[in-house]
Structures are given as C-alpha cells and as structure tokens.
Amino acid sequence: MDEQQTTKSVDIFEWANNAGRFKKDFEVEFFLVNKRYTIYHLPMSGDLKPQVAPVFLLEILNEVEKGAGLGLEPRPFEESEAEDGVLLWSTTERVANAKLILDQIETSRSAIETFNEYDHEFKTIKMIIARFSHKGTTPFYIVKQVTGSSSLSERNAWQIGQDGKLSALQPAAAFKIATDNQVLIVGEQIFAFNPKKFEAIFSYSYKKQAIADKKVEQILDRYQLNFPEGQDLNTLIAGRAKSINKLQNLELGTKSQEEIVEYSENMALDLMTADDGAIIILDGRDVDTFVSLLNDDYMTSDLTGLRYEIKGKKLLKGDE
C-alpha cells in the first residue's frame, strides 16, 4: 500500500482553526539547514518574538482560512499539478531530506550544534525552520528558503547608524526572511504552499525519483550489492540529487560486476567488496561513487597520469 494512504491525514482547515487559537502563545525554536542538510540551532532574542507570528504563521492561517471559503482542495503532490484552488501535499516518508531533518530535531536535539557565523558559513544555508509548539496542539514546522549568497556579514557589509555615520555592520550576519508562504509540516504531512520552493528546499523531484526507482530495480537485477542491516538501495539513494540526476539517462548493461570492481580499483576509489564478490554500499557517498562508476564518470589523463571525476561529458564531433 502506498505510504500516502497509510499516513495519518491532516485536516488543514481544522489545523488552522486550532492553531489560530494559540497564535500568540506558541513557543518557537529556530533551526538553520545548509546545502548538505546539516542542521544548526539558532537561539532567538526575546524582543524578536512579537515578529515571529506575523512573518511565519499568520499569512499561512489567512491563506487557509480564505481558501476554506473558496473551496481550496488539498491534493497529493505526486498525483496532481499546481493550479489555483489546489494545495499540494506530500509526506515525510516520500521526501527523504524532510524526514532526515525532522528526525534529527525530534530525536537528537542535544547533538545539534548552535549556529555562529565564525564557525559556520551563512552563505551555505538554504533554509530556516521555525518549530511551533504548545501544550494544546501537536508541534508543527514552517519552512522558508534562505538565499545565503545574498546575506550580509560584518566582513562584507557596512551600515549607516542612527547618528548618520557609516560604520562596520554591528551584527555578525544579517539576512532577509521571505514573506511568502512556502512549506508547512504537520505530523507526517508536508503542505507545499509554494511547490517550486518546496522542491528546491528539499531537493525533491517526484518525476526524477520515479525514474530513479525504476533504474534501481534494474541495477538490483544486474548487480550484487551488500547493504547495512535495515538499509537498501532505495533508502540510501533517496534525496541524493547528484545520483538521481545521473540515473535519468543511465544506460545499464554496458559493464559487468567484475568490470565495475576493476574500474573502481583502477581509480583508487573506496568501494569495497564482500567475500562473495558483492559490492558493499555503506552510505550515500558509496551510492554516489557506484552510480558514477556505472555512468563512466572517471578518467585517467594520458598526459599526466592524474585521475579525474568528469563533471560534464560532451561527445566530440564524429562520436555523437
């Protein structure tokens, strides 16, 4: 059975009514997530609390309330197209990077580092997450995309103070919060108020993932692979945008198991084999390496003898 059928469904209109009752009383925690999906805790100053609900929560509540009167219809993201009057939703089981983030926040909070601009680079940050909690309701998350490259830091920006004088930027870093509604996560359900930003935030493309799933079936039919207990190729490749993109046009059947192993050894890569010859896939990095081997993405220079990973392959004229 599809996990969307087994996920406990959230009535978005009932949720909005309930959240509206506590909109001034929620406890809020902030988290930053970078492009590698490393999570950082971001403490909040008390004087900022009055601005949180207007920036993150109230517009979502308004959109849902307005939609209720206009016949807003929630539909599964993977089965529908974005259109007026439709709110697309998916699940954390489908969106691997969302599940990864929420699992860490809810089960490994103490292991999450606190962000500071001196030890971490804000320009690598891709999203900010607000976790809302109240004893009268289930915790929920509101997620917004962050463009780290447009942030300001004391190293690259100046400010004009209240005295009218030009001086160094006082905060370690400054950034803008988007005002549009983007992503809401309630329980196991993800509501994509902005489908394009939802896809960008979590590196999720259902159509590409569907093609990748079919290629995974073909790979498992052809190659003998060894995984850690409780893992398989589908779970390890989920959310790996690099490998998912390569699988879109990958032609299988051109290399045997033995050729892949020999190719890996010649390139001095880290793939290992078990006693029975199965290729050991321990984590996402091994998946990326294995898919790159299938895609013939490594070469040794005849001129220098150095080994390279080929980022883009363009056939020469005559070989097309």
mmCIF file of C-alpha atoms in Angstrom:
data_model
loop_
_atom_site.group_PDB
_atom_site.id
_atom_site.type_symbol
_atom_site.label_atom_id
_atom_site.label_comp_id
_atom_site.label_asym_id
_atom_site.label_seq_id
_atom_site.Cartn_x
_atom_site.Cartn_y
_atom_site.Cartn_z
ATOM 1 C CA MET A 1 0.000 0.000 0.000
ATOM 2 C CA ASP A 2 1.247 3.487 -0.832
ATOM 3 C CA GLU A 3 2.550 5.377 2.207
ATOM 4 C CA GLN A 4 0.290 8.301 1.302
ATOM 5 C CA GLN A 5 -2.653 6.045 2.046
ATOM 6 C CA THR A 6 -1.205 4.905 5.389
ATOM 7 C CA THR A 7 -0.071 8.371 6.567
ATOM 8 C CA LYS A 8 -2.434 9.820 9.150
ATOM 9 C CA SER A 9 -4.227 12.521 7.185
ATOM 10 C CA VAL A 10 -4.242 16.105 8.465
ATOM 11 C CA ASP A 11 -7.336 18.241 8.001
ATOM 12 C CA ILE A 12 -5.600 21.501 7.106
ATOM 13 C CA PHE A 13 -8.711 23.578 7.846
ATOM 14 C CA GLU A 14 -9.189 22.049 11.296
ATOM 15 C CA TRP A 15 -5.464 22.507 11.955
ATOM 16 C CA ALA A 16 -5.654 26.220 11.029
ATOM 17 C CA ASN A 17 -8.642 26.792 13.315
ATOM 18 C CA ASN A 18 -6.839 25.135 16.205
ATOM 19 C CA ALA A 19 -3.522 26.926 15.562
ATOM 20 C CA GLY A 20 -5.327 30.242 15.349
ATOM 21 C CA ARG A 21 -6.488 29.853 18.959
ATOM 22 C CA PHE A 22 -2.869 29.760 20.199
ATOM 23 C CA LYS A 23 -1.199 32.071 17.667
ATOM 24 C CA LYS A 24 0.065 34.459 20.381
ATOM 25 C CA ASP A 25 1.147 31.738 22.793
ATOM 26 C CA PHE A 26 3.313 29.357 20.771
ATOM 27 C CA GLU A 27 6.838 28.570 21.879
ATOM 28 C CA VAL A 28 9.106 28.896 18.834
ATOM 29 C CA GLU A 29 12.523 27.396 18.126
ATOM 30 C CA PHE A 30 14.573 28.203 15.028
ATOM 31 C CA PHE A 31 16.893 25.971 13.049
ATOM 32 C CA LEU A 32 19.107 26.647 10.032
ATOM 33 C CA VAL A 33 19.902 23.928 7.474
ATOM 34 C CA ASN A 34 22.711 24.170 4.944
ATOM 35 C CA LYS A 35 23.068 22.720 1.447
ATOM 36 C CA ARG A 36 24.428 19.458 2.858
ATOM 37 C CA TYR A 37 21.411 19.222 5.172
ATOM 38 C CA THR A 38 23.474 19.840 8.295
ATOM 39 C CA ILE A 39 21.198 21.319 10.971
ATOM 40 C CA TYR A 40 22.063 24.154 13.349
ATOM 41 C CA HIS A 41 20.084 25.505 16.272
ATOM 42 C CA LEU A 42 19.524 29.273 16.134
ATOM 43 C CA PRO A 43 18.663 30.887 19.507
ATOM 44 C CA MET A 44 16.194 33.770 19.392
ATOM 45 C CA SER A 45 16.300 37.029 21.301
ATOM 46 C CA GLY A 46 13.154 37.659 23.359
ATOM 47 C CA ASP A 47 12.492 41.020 21.724
ATOM 48 C CA LEU A 48 12.052 39.280 18.357
ATOM 49 C CA LYS A 49 9.152 37.065 19.493
ATOM 50 C CA PRO A 50 6.359 39.543 18.576
ATOM 51 C CA GLN A 51 7.572 39.488 14.948
ATOM 52 C CA VAL A 52 7.620 35.703 14.567
ATOM 53 C CA ALA A 53 3.895 35.033 14.108
ATOM 54 C CA PRO A 54 3.376 37.845 11.534
ATOM 55 C CA VAL A 55 6.371 36.700 9.469
ATOM 56 C CA PHE A 56 5.904 32.913 9.662
ATOM 57 C CA LEU A 57 2.443 31.907 10.822
ATOM 58 C CA LEU A 58 -0.327 34.438 10.264
ATOM 59 C CA GLU A 59 -0.201 34.514 6.459
ATOM 60 C CA ILE A 60 -0.481 30.720 6.312
ATOM 61 C CA LEU A 61 -3.502 30.822 8.607
ATOM 62 C CA ASN A 62 -5.023 33.592 6.476
ATOM 63 C CA GLU A 63 -4.443 31.665 3.250
ATOM 64 C CA VAL A 64 -6.047 28.508 4.630
ATOM 65 C CA GLU A 65 -8.984 30.425 6.107
ATOM 66 C CA LYS A 66 -9.543 32.269 2.841
ATOM 67 C CA GLY A 67 -9.192 29.014 0.906
ATOM 68 C CA ALA A 68 -11.831 27.328 3.044
ATOM 69 C CA GLY A 69 -14.383 29.829 1.803
ATOM 70 C CA LEU A 70 -13.273 29.486 -1.812
ATOM 71 C CA GLY A 71 -13.185 25.680 -1.966
ATOM 72 C CA LEU A 72 -9.435 25.138 -1.567
ATOM 73 C CA GLU A 73 -8.717 21.449 -2.280
ATOM 74 C CA PRO A 74 -5.700 19.588 -0.852
ATOM 75 C CA ARG A 75 -4.305 17.066 -3.352
ATOM 76 C CA PRO A 76 -1.292 14.693 -3.332
ATOM 77 C CA PHE A 77 1.780 16.403 -4.783
ATOM 78 C CA GLU A 78 2.837 13.324 -6.718
ATOM 79 C CA GLU A 79 -0.532 12.896 -8.431
ATOM 80 C CA SER A 80 -1.511 16.489 -9.203
ATOM 81 C CA GLU A 81 -0.388 19.658 -10.899
ATOM 82 C CA ALA A 82 -0.110 23.046 -9.222
ATOM 83 C CA GLU A 83 -3.140 25.177 -10.041
ATOM 84 C CA ASP A 84 -5.378 27.796 -8.484
ATOM 85 C CA GLY A 85 -7.591 26.444 -5.728
ATOM 86 C CA VAL A 86 -5.321 23.453 -5.043
ATOM 87 C CA LEU A 87 -2.955 22.951 -2.093
ATOM 88 C CA LEU A 88 -0.444 20.204 -2.865
ATOM 89 C CA TRP A 89 0.808 17.942 -0.099
ATOM 90 C CA SER A 90 3.296 15.107 0.280
ATOM 91 C CA THR A 91 4.638 13.042 3.184
ATOM 92 C CA THR A 92 7.878 12.868 5.133
ATOM 93 C CA GLU A 93 8.184 9.235 4.030
ATOM 94 C CA ARG A 94 8.408 10.360 0.417
ATOM 95 C CA VAL A 95 10.575 13.434 0.961
ATOM 96 C CA ALA A 96 13.776 11.934 2.355
ATOM 97 C CA ASN A 97 15.518 15.181 3.260
ATOM 98 C CA ALA A 98 12.492 16.446 5.179
ATOM 99 C CA LYS A 99 12.336 13.193 7.169
ATOM 100 C CA LEU A 100 16.073 13.371 7.865
ATOM 101 C CA ILE A 101 15.785 16.900 9.263
ATOM 102 C CA LEU A 102 12.709 16.284 11.418
ATOM 103 C CA ASP A 103 14.072 13.035 12.832
ATOM 104 C CA GLN A 104 17.221 14.827 13.997
ATOM 105 C CA ILE A 105 15.334 17.735 15.521
ATOM 106 C CA GLU A 106 12.880 15.495 17.374
ATOM 107 C CA THR A 107 15.205 12.689 18.479
ATOM 108 C CA SER A 108 18.753 14.122 18.541
ATOM 109 C CA ARG A 109 18.242 17.733 19.614
ATOM 110 C CA SER A 110 21.169 17.686 22.050
ATOM 111 C CA ALA A 111 23.565 16.740 19.244
ATOM 112 C CA ILE A 112 22.631 19.731 17.056
ATOM 113 C CA GLU A 113 25.238 22.498 17.082
ATOM 114 C CA THR A 114 24.328 26.110 17.729
ATOM 115 C CA PHE A 115 24.997 28.271 14.684
ATOM 116 C CA ASN A 116 27.504 31.100 14.753
ATOM 117 C CA GLU A 117 28.924 32.988 11.787
ATOM 118 C CA TYR A 118 32.534 32.490 12.901
ATOM 119 C CA ASP A 119 32.471 28.670 12.850
ATOM 120 C CA HIS A 120 29.838 28.189 10.123
ATOM 121 C CA GLU A 121 29.285 29.974 6.830
ATOM 122 C CA PHE A 122 25.884 31.553 6.440
ATOM 123 C CA LYS A 123 26.284 31.654 2.659
ATOM 124 C CA THR A 124 25.884 27.843 2.646
ATOM 125 C CA ILE A 125 22.487 27.991 4.412
ATOM 126 C CA LYS A 126 19.460 27.023 2.274
ATOM 127 C CA MET A 127 16.503 27.124 4.705
ATOM 128 C CA ILE A 128 15.269 28.380 8.049
ATOM 129 C CA ILE A 129 12.814 26.278 10.068
ATOM 130 C CA ALA A 130 10.504 27.540 12.794
ATOM 131 C CA ARG A 131 9.212 24.842 15.176
ATOM 132 C CA PHE A 132 5.972 25.905 16.850
ATOM 133 C CA SER A 133 4.822 24.092 19.991
ATOM 134 C CA HIS A 134 2.039 24.470 22.556
ATOM 135 C CA LYS A 135 0.550 22.048 25.070
ATOM 136 C CA GLY A 136 -2.811 22.403 23.331
ATOM 137 C CA THR A 137 -1.656 21.235 19.905
ATOM 138 C CA THR A 138 0.837 18.995 18.102
ATOM 139 C CA PRO A 139 4.155 20.700 17.201
ATOM 140 C CA PHE A 140 4.410 21.842 13.589
ATOM 141 C CA TYR A 141 7.071 23.351 11.362
ATOM 142 C CA ILE A 142 7.113 26.263 8.941
ATOM 143 C CA VAL A 143 9.999 26.256 6.476
ATOM 144 C CA LYS A 144 11.292 29.084 4.305
ATOM 145 C CA GLN A 145 14.041 29.154 1.728
ATOM 146 C CA VAL A 146 17.114 31.252 2.515
ATOM 147 C CA THR A 147 19.487 32.596 -0.115
ATOM 148 C CA GLY A 148 22.794 32.539 1.701
ATOM 149 C CA SER A 149 24.661 34.325 -1.085
ATOM 150 C CA SER A 150 22.563 37.445 -0.517
ATOM 151 C CA SER A 151 23.231 37.622 3.213
ATOM 152 C CA LEU A 152 25.261 40.355 4.842
ATOM 153 C CA SER A 153 28.092 39.836 7.303
ATOM 154 C CA GLU A 154 30.413 42.115 9.209
ATOM 155 C CA ARG A 155 33.142 41.067 6.785
ATOM 156 C CA ASN A 156 31.392 42.266 3.615
ATOM 157 C CA ALA A 157 28.909 44.991 4.631
ATOM 158 C CA TRP A 158 28.781 48.421 6.257
ATOM 159 C CA GLN A 159 25.866 50.178 7.899
ATOM 160 C CA ILE A 160 24.637 53.738 8.363
ATOM 161 C CA GLY A 161 23.929 54.178 12.069
ATOM 162 C CA GLN A 162 21.261 56.263 13.775
ATOM 163 C CA ASP A 163 23.831 59.028 14.001
ATOM 164 C CA GLY A 164 24.031 59.052 10.201
ATOM 165 C CA LYS A 165 27.626 57.813 10.158
ATOM 166 C CA LEU A 166 28.981 54.947 8.086
ATOM 167 C CA SER A 167 30.361 52.118 10.236
ATOM 168 C CA ALA A 168 31.010 48.392 10.271
ATOM 169 C CA LEU A 169 27.937 46.163 10.374
ATOM 170 C CA GLN A 170 27.167 45.518 14.027
ATOM 171 C CA PRO A 171 25.631 42.018 13.823
ATOM 172 C CA ALA A 172 27.838 39.100 12.766
ATOM 173 C CA ALA A 173 25.382 38.369 9.947
ATOM 174 C CA ALA A 174 22.071 39.673 8.629
ATOM 175 C CA PHE A 175 19.570 38.164 6.194
ATOM 176 C CA LYS A 176 16.063 38.684 4.860
ATOM 177 C CA ILE A 177 13.143 36.389 5.652
ATOM 178 C CA ALA A 178 10.856 35.692 2.694
ATOM 179 C CA THR A 179 7.309 36.963 3.216
ATOM 180 C CA ASP A 180 5.534 34.400 1.006
ATOM 181 C CA ASN A 181 4.064 31.133 2.299
ATOM 182 C CA GLN A 182 6.288 28.213 1.314
ATOM 183 C CA VAL A 183 6.176 24.967 3.324
ATOM 184 C CA LEU A 184 4.197 23.770 6.354
ATOM 185 C CA ILE A 185 4.809 20.391 8.012
ATOM 186 C CA VAL A 186 2.151 18.991 10.350
ATOM 187 C CA GLY A 187 2.701 15.468 11.636
ATOM 188 C CA GLU A 188 3.863 13.387 8.657
ATOM 189 C CA GLN A 189 2.225 15.646 6.081
ATOM 190 C CA ILE A 190 4.023 18.376 4.126
ATOM 191 C CA PHE A 191 1.929 21.161 2.591
ATOM 192 C CA ALA A 192 3.601 22.887 -0.371
ATOM 193 C CA PHE A 193 2.137 26.384 -0.481
ATOM 194 C CA ASN A 194 4.895 27.180 -2.983
ATOM 195 C CA PRO A 195 5.590 23.938 -4.919
ATOM 196 C CA LYS A 196 8.735 25.190 -6.686
ATOM 197 C CA LYS A 197 10.339 26.339 -3.447
ATOM 198 C CA PHE A 198 9.252 23.120 -1.746
ATOM 199 C CA GLU A 199 11.133 21.145 -4.404
ATOM 200 C CA ALA A 200 14.194 23.410 -4.129
ATOM 201 C CA ILE A 201 14.269 23.388 -0.317
ATOM 202 C CA PHE A 202 14.250 19.594 -0.024
ATOM 203 C CA SER A 203 15.862 18.723 -3.397
ATOM 204 C CA TYR A 204 12.719 16.742 -4.218
ATOM 205 C CA SER A 205 11.597 15.936 -7.725
ATOM 206 C CA TYR A 206 8.961 13.229 -7.856
ATOM 207 C CA LYS A 207 9.246 12.585 -11.598
ATOM 208 C CA LYS A 208 13.008 12.176 -11.395
ATOM 209 C CA GLN A 209 12.645 9.992 -8.312
ATOM 210 C CA ALA A 210 10.118 7.768 -10.106
ATOM 211 C CA ILE A 211 12.583 7.229 -12.987
ATOM 212 C CA ALA A 212 15.359 6.595 -10.461
ATOM 213 C CA ASP A 213 13.226 3.974 -8.693
ATOM 214 C CA LYS A 214 12.853 2.038 -11.971
ATOM 215 C CA LYS A 215 16.602 2.242 -12.606
ATOM 216 C CA VAL A 216 17.233 0.967 -9.076
ATOM 217 C CA GLU A 217 15.162 -2.127 -9.886
ATOM 218 C CA GLN A 218 17.280 -2.740 -12.987
ATOM 219 C CA ILE A 219 20.519 -2.223 -11.021
ATOM 220 C CA LEU A 220 19.462 -4.736 -8.356
ATOM 221 C CA ASP A 221 18.594 -7.286 -11.066
ATOM 222 C CA ARG A 222 22.029 -6.946 -12.656
ATOM 223 C CA TYR A 223 24.473 -6.287 -9.800
ATOM 224 C CA GLN A 224 25.143 -7.991 -6.481
ATOM 225 C CA LEU A 225 25.221 -5.362 -3.724
ATOM 226 C CA ASN A 226 25.678 -5.608 0.032
ATOM 227 C CA PHE A 227 23.957 -3.130 2.412
ATOM 228 C CA PRO A 228 23.997 -2.479 6.163
ATOM 229 C CA GLU A 229 21.162 -4.116 8.101
ATOM 230 C CA GLY A 230 17.920 -2.218 7.632
ATOM 231 C CA GLN A 231 19.140 -0.350 4.538
ATOM 232 C CA ASP A 232 18.672 -0.874 0.812
ATOM 233 C CA LEU A 233 19.475 0.980 -2.389
ATOM 234 C CA ASN A 234 16.143 2.827 -2.405
ATOM 235 C CA THR A 235 16.587 4.279 1.080
ATOM 236 C CA LEU A 236 20.235 5.213 0.508
ATOM 237 C CA ILE A 237 19.641 6.915 -2.831
ATOM 238 C CA ALA A 238 16.584 8.900 -1.682
ATOM 239 C CA GLY A 239 17.390 12.603 -1.628
ATOM 240 C CA ARG A 240 20.786 12.140 -3.349
ATOM 241 C CA ALA A 241 20.177 14.681 -6.112
ATOM 242 C CA LYS A 242 23.526 14.013 -7.804
ATOM 243 C CA SER A 243 22.875 10.295 -8.271
ATOM 244 C CA ILE A 244 19.157 10.706 -9.015
ATOM 245 C CA ASN A 245 20.023 13.096 -11.863
ATOM 246 C CA LYS A 246 22.583 10.665 -13.288
ATOM 247 C CA LEU A 247 20.105 7.792 -13.222
ATOM 248 C CA GLN A 248 17.703 9.675 -15.501
ATOM 249 C CA ASN A 249 19.582 8.744 -18.693
ATOM 250 C CA LEU A 250 21.840 5.959 -17.447
ATOM 251 C CA GLU A 251 22.191 3.059 -19.884
ATOM 252 C CA LEU A 252 22.568 -0.147 -17.900
ATOM 253 C CA GLY A 253 24.106 -3.333 -19.210
ATOM 254 C CA THR A 254 27.352 -1.876 -20.568
ATOM 255 C CA LYS A 255 29.535 -3.018 -17.606
ATOM 256 C CA SER A 256 29.603 -6.310 -15.737
ATOM 257 C CA GLN A 257 30.046 -6.665 -11.955
ATOM 258 C CA GLU A 258 33.699 -7.617 -12.431
ATOM 259 C CA GLU A 259 34.355 -4.635 -14.698
ATOM 260 C CA ILE A 260 32.816 -2.229 -12.158
ATOM 261 C CA VAL A 261 35.018 -3.636 -9.366
ATOM 262 C CA GLU A 262 38.150 -3.469 -11.546
ATOM 263 C CA TYR A 263 37.250 0.066 -12.680
ATOM 264 C CA SER A 264 36.889 1.112 -9.025
ATOM 265 C CA GLU A 265 40.266 -0.384 -8.106
ATOM 266 C CA ASN A 266 41.991 1.299 -11.052
ATOM 267 C CA MET A 267 40.574 4.669 -9.957
ATOM 268 C CA ALA A 268 41.651 4.018 -6.335
ATOM 269 C CA LEU A 269 38.101 4.606 -5.119
ATOM 270 C CA ASP A 270 36.860 3.498 -1.709
ATOM 271 C CA LEU A 271 34.298 0.877 -2.754
ATOM 272 C CA MET A 272 34.832 -2.445 -1.005
ATOM 273 C CA THR A 273 33.666 -5.959 -1.851
ATOM 274 C CA ALA A 274 32.423 -8.768 0.376
ATOM 275 C CA ASP A 275 33.824 -12.315 0.356
ATOM 276 C CA ASP A 276 31.137 -13.360 -2.138
ATOM 277 C CA GLY A 277 32.110 -10.525 -4.516
ATOM 278 C CA ALA A 278 29.157 -8.273 -3.687
ATOM 279 C CA ILE A 279 29.904 -4.553 -3.813
ATOM 280 C CA ILE A 280 29.496 -3.077 -0.313
ATOM 281 C CA ILE A 281 27.336 0.054 -0.175
ATOM 282 C CA LEU A 282 27.541 1.569 3.311
ATOM 283 C CA ASP A 283 26.112 5.065 2.830
ATOM 284 C CA GLY A 284 25.063 7.786 0.394
ATOM 285 C CA ARG A 285 28.644 8.520 -0.601
ATOM 286 C CA ASP A 286 29.117 4.921 -1.701
ATOM 287 C CA VAL A 287 25.885 5.236 -3.703
ATOM 288 C CA ASP A 288 27.220 8.338 -5.478
ATOM 289 C CA THR A 289 30.502 6.568 -6.270
ATOM 290 C CA PHE A 290 28.768 3.423 -7.529
ATOM 291 C CA VAL A 291 26.369 5.364 -9.782
ATOM 292 C CA SER A 292 29.285 7.435 -11.104
ATOM 293 C CA LEU A 293 31.112 4.208 -11.964
ATOM 294 C CA LEU A 294 28.044 2.963 -13.823
ATOM 295 C CA ASN A 295 27.915 6.295 -15.644
ATOM 296 C CA ASP A 296 31.617 6.107 -16.607
ATOM 297 C CA ASP A 297 32.385 9.377 -14.837
ATOM 298 C CA TYR A 298 36.067 8.790 -14.037
ATOM 299 C CA MET A 299 39.143 9.026 -16.222
ATOM 300 C CA THR A 300 42.926 8.940 -16.050
ATOM 301 C CA SER A 301 44.812 11.559 -18.018
ATOM 302 C CA ASP A 302 47.139 10.024 -20.623
ATOM 303 C CA LEU A 303 49.210 13.196 -20.382
ATOM 304 C CA THR A 304 49.730 13.471 -16.610
ATOM 305 C CA GLY A 305 48.540 10.150 -15.197
ATOM 306 C CA LEU A 306 46.245 12.035 -12.805
ATOM 307 C CA ARG A 307 42.736 10.729 -12.112
ATOM 308 C CA TYR A 308 39.642 12.913 -12.558
ATOM 309 C CA GLU A 309 35.920 12.800 -11.967
ATOM 310 C CA ILE A 310 34.236 14.113 -15.103
ATOM 311 C CA LYS A 311 31.643 16.778 -14.205
ATOM 312 C CA GLY A 312 30.179 17.150 -17.688
ATOM 313 C CA LYS A 313 30.589 14.883 -20.715
ATOM 314 C CA LYS A 314 30.248 16.228 -24.210
ATOM 315 C CA LEU A 315 30.927 13.918 -27.123
ATOM 316 C CA LEU A 316 33.412 15.175 -29.674
ATOM 317 C CA LYS A 317 32.239 15.775 -33.212
ATOM 318 C CA GLY A 318 32.163 12.472 -35.039
ATOM 319 C CA ASP A 319 31.384 10.459 -31.889
ATOM 320 C CA GLU A 320 27.882 11.839 -31.445
#
